[in-house]
PDB file of C-alpha atoms in Angstrom:
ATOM      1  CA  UNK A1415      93.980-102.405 -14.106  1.00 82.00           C
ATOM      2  CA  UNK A1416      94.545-105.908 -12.593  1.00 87.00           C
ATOM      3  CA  UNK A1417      98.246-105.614 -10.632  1.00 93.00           C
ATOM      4  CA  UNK A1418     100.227-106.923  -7.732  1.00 96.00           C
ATOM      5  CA  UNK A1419     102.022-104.558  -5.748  1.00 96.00           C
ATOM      6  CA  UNK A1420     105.266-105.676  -3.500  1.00 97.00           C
ATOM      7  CA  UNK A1421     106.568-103.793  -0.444  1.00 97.00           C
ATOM      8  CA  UNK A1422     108.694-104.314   2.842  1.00 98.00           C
ATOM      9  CA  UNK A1423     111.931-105.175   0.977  1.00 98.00           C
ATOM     10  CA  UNK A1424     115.240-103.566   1.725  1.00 98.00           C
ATOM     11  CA  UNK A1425     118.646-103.618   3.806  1.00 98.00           C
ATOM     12  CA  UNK A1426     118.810-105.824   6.873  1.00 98.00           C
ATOM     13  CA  UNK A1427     121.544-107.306   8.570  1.00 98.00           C
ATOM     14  CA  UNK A1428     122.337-111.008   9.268  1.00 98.00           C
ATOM     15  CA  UNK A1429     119.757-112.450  11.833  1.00 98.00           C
ATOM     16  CA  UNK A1430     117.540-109.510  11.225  1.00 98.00           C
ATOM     17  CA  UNK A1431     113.308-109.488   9.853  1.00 98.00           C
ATOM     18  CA  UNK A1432     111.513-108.014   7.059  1.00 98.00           C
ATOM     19  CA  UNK A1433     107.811-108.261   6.324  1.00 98.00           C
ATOM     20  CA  UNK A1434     106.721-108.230   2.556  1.00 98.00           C
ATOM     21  CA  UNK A1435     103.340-107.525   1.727  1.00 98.00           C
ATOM     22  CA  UNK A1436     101.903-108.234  -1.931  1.00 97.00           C
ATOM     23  CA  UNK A1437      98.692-105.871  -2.391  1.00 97.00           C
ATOM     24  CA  UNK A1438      96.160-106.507  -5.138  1.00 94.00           C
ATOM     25  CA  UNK A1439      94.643-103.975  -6.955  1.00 92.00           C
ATOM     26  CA  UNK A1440      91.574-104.479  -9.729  1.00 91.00           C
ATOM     27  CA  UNK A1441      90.599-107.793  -8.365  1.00 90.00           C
ATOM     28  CA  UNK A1442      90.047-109.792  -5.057  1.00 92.00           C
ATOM     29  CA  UNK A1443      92.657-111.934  -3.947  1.00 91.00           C
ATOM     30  CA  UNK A1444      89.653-114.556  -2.142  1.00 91.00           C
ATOM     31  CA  UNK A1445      89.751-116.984  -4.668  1.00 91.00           C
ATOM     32  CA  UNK A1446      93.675-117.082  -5.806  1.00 94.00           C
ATOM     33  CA  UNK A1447      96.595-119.077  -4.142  1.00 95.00           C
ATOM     34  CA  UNK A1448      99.416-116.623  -4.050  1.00 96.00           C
ATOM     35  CA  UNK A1449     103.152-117.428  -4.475  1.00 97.00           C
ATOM     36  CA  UNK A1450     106.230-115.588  -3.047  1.00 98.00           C
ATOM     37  CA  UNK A1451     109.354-116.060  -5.190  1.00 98.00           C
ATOM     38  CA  UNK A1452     112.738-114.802  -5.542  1.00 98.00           C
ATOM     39  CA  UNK A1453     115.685-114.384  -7.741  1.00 98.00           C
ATOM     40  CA  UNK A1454     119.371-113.340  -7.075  1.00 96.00           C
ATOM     41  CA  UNK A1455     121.676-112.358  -9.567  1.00 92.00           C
ATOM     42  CA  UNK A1456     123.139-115.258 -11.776  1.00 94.00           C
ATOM     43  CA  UNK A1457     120.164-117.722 -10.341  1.00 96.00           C
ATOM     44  CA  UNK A1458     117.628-119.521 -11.418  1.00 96.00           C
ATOM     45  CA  UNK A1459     114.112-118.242 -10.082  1.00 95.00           C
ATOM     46  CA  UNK A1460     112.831-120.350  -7.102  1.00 96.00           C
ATOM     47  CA  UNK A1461     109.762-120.476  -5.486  1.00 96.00           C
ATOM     48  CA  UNK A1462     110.265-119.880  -1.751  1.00 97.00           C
ATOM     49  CA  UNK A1463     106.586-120.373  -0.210  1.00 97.00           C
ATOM     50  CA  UNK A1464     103.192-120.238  -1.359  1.00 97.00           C
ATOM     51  CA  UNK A1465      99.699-120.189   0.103  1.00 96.00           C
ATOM     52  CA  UNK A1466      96.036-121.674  -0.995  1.00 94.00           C
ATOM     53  CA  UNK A1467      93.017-119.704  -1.678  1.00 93.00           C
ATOM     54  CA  UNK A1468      90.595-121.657   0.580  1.00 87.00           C
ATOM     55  CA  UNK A1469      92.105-124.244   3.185  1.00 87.00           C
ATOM     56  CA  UNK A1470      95.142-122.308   4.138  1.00 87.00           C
ATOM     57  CA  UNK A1471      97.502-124.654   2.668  1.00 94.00           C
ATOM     58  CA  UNK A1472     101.128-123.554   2.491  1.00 96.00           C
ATOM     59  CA  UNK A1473     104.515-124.542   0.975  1.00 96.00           C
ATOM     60  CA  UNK A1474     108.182-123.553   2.202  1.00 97.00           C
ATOM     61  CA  UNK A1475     111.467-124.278   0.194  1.00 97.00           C
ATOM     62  CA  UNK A1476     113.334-125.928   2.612  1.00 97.00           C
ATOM     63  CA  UNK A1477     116.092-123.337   2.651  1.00 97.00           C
ATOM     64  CA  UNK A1478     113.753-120.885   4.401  1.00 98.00           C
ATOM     65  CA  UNK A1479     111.246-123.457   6.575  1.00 98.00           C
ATOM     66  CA  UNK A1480     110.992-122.480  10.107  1.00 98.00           C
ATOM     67  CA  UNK A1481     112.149-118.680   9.253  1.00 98.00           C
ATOM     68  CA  UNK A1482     109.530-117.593   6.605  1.00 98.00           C
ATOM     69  CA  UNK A1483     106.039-117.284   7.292  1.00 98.00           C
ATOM     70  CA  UNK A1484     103.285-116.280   4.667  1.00 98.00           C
ATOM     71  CA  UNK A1485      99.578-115.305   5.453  1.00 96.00           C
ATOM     72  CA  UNK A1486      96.699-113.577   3.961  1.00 95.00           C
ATOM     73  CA  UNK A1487      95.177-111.271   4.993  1.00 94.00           C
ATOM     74  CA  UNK A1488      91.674-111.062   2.267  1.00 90.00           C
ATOM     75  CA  UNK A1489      89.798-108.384   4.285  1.00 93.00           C
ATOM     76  CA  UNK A1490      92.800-106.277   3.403  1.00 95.00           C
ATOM     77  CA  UNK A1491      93.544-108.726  -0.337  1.00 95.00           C
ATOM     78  CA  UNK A1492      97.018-108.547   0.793  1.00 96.00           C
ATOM     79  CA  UNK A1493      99.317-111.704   1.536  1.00 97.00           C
ATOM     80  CA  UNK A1494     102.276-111.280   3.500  1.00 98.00           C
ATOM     81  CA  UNK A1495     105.657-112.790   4.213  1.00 98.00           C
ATOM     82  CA  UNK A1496     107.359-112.529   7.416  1.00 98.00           C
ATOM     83  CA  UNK A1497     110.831-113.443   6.785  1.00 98.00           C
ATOM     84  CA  UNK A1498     112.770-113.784  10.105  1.00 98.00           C
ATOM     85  CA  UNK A1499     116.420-114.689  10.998  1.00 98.00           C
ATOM     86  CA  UNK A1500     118.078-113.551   7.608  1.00 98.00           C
ATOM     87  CA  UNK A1501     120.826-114.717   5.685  1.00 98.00           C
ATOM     88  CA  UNK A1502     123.078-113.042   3.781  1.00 97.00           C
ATOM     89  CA  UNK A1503     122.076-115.780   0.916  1.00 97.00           C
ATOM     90  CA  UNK A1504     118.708-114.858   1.273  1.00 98.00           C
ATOM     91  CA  UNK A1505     119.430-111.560  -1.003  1.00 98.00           C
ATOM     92  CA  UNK A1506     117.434-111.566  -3.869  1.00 98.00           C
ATOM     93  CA  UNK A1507     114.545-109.416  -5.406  1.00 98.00           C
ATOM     94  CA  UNK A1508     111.102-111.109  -3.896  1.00 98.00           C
ATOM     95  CA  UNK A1509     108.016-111.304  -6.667  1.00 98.00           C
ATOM     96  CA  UNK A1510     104.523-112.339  -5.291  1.00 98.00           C
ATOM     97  CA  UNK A1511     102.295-113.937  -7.680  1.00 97.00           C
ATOM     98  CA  UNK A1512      98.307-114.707  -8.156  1.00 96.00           C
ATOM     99  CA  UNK A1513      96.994-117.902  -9.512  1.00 95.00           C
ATOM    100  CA  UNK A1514      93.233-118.216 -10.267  1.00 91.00           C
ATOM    101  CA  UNK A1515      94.108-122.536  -9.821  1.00 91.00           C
ATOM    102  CA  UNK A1516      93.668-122.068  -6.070  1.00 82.00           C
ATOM    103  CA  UNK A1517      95.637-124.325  -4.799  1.00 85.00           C
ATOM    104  CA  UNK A1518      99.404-124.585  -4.162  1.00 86.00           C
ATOM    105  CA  UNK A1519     102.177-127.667  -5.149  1.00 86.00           C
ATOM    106  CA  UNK A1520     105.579-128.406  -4.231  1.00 82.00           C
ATOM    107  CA  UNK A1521     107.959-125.456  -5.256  1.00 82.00           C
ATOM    108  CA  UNK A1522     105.141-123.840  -6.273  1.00 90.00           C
ATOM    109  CA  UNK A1523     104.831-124.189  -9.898  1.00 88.00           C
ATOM    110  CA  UNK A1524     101.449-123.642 -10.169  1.00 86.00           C
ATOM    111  CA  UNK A1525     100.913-121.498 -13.707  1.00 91.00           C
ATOM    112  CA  UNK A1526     100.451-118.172 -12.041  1.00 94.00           C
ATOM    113  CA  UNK A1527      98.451-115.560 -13.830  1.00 92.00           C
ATOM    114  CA  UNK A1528      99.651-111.982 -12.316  1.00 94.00           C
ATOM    115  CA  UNK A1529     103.055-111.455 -11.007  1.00 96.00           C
ATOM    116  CA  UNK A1530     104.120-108.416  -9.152  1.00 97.00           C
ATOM    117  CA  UNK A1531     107.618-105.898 -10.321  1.00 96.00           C
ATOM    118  CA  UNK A1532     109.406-107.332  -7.615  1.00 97.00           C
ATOM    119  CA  UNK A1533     110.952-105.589  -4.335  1.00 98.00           C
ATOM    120  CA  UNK A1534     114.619-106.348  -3.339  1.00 98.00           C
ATOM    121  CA  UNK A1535     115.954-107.544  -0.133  1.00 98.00           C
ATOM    122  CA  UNK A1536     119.839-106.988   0.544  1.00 98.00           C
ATOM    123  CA  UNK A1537     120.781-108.768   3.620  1.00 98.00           C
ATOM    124  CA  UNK A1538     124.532-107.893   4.587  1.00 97.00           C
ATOM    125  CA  UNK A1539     126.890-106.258   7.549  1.00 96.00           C
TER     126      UNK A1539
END
């Protein structure tokens, strides 16, 4: 069974870190660009960064450039996000998603091919 497996979401406060990590299962990550999105409640889903399969080419929404990292990790076919100094508008549930395209594009709307159930990040006081 091909899937896409989120973890590392939950409560945080203001200014504080979380790491999600999006695990494949069934098939190798190698050759996919992988996409981290979220959506909070009443919104629109927006892509927030995204990484190549090959060159290491990334993408950041500019609301979370310079706090956000993603990386890959293919010896473990996991990608991560390291989401630092957090905001309480950064609430939202956070999907990772595989495309087979390889390669990523401005808000990341490459047509992605798995998508992960999503793992929800509460940042509040």
């Amino acid at each position: 069974q091909l899937q896409l497996v989120e973890s590392g979401g939950g409560l945080v406060q203001p200014g504080g870190s979380l790491r999600l990590s999006c695990a494949a299962s069934g098939f190798t990550l190698d050759y996919y660009a992988i996409g981290w999105f979220r959506q909070a409640p009443g919104k629109e889903r927006e892509g927030v960064s995204c990484i190549s399969s090959s060159d290491g080419s990334t993408y950041y929404a500019d609301s979370v450039k310079g706090r956000f990292t993603i990386s890959r990790d293919n010896a473990k076919n996991t990608v991560y996000l390291q989401m630092n100094s957090l905001k309480p508008e950064d609430t939202a549930v956070y999907y990772c998603a595989a495309t087979s395209l390889g390669f990523v594009q401005a808000m990341c709307v490459t047509p992605y091919d798995y998508w992960g159930q999503g793992t929800q990040v509460t940042v509040s006081s």
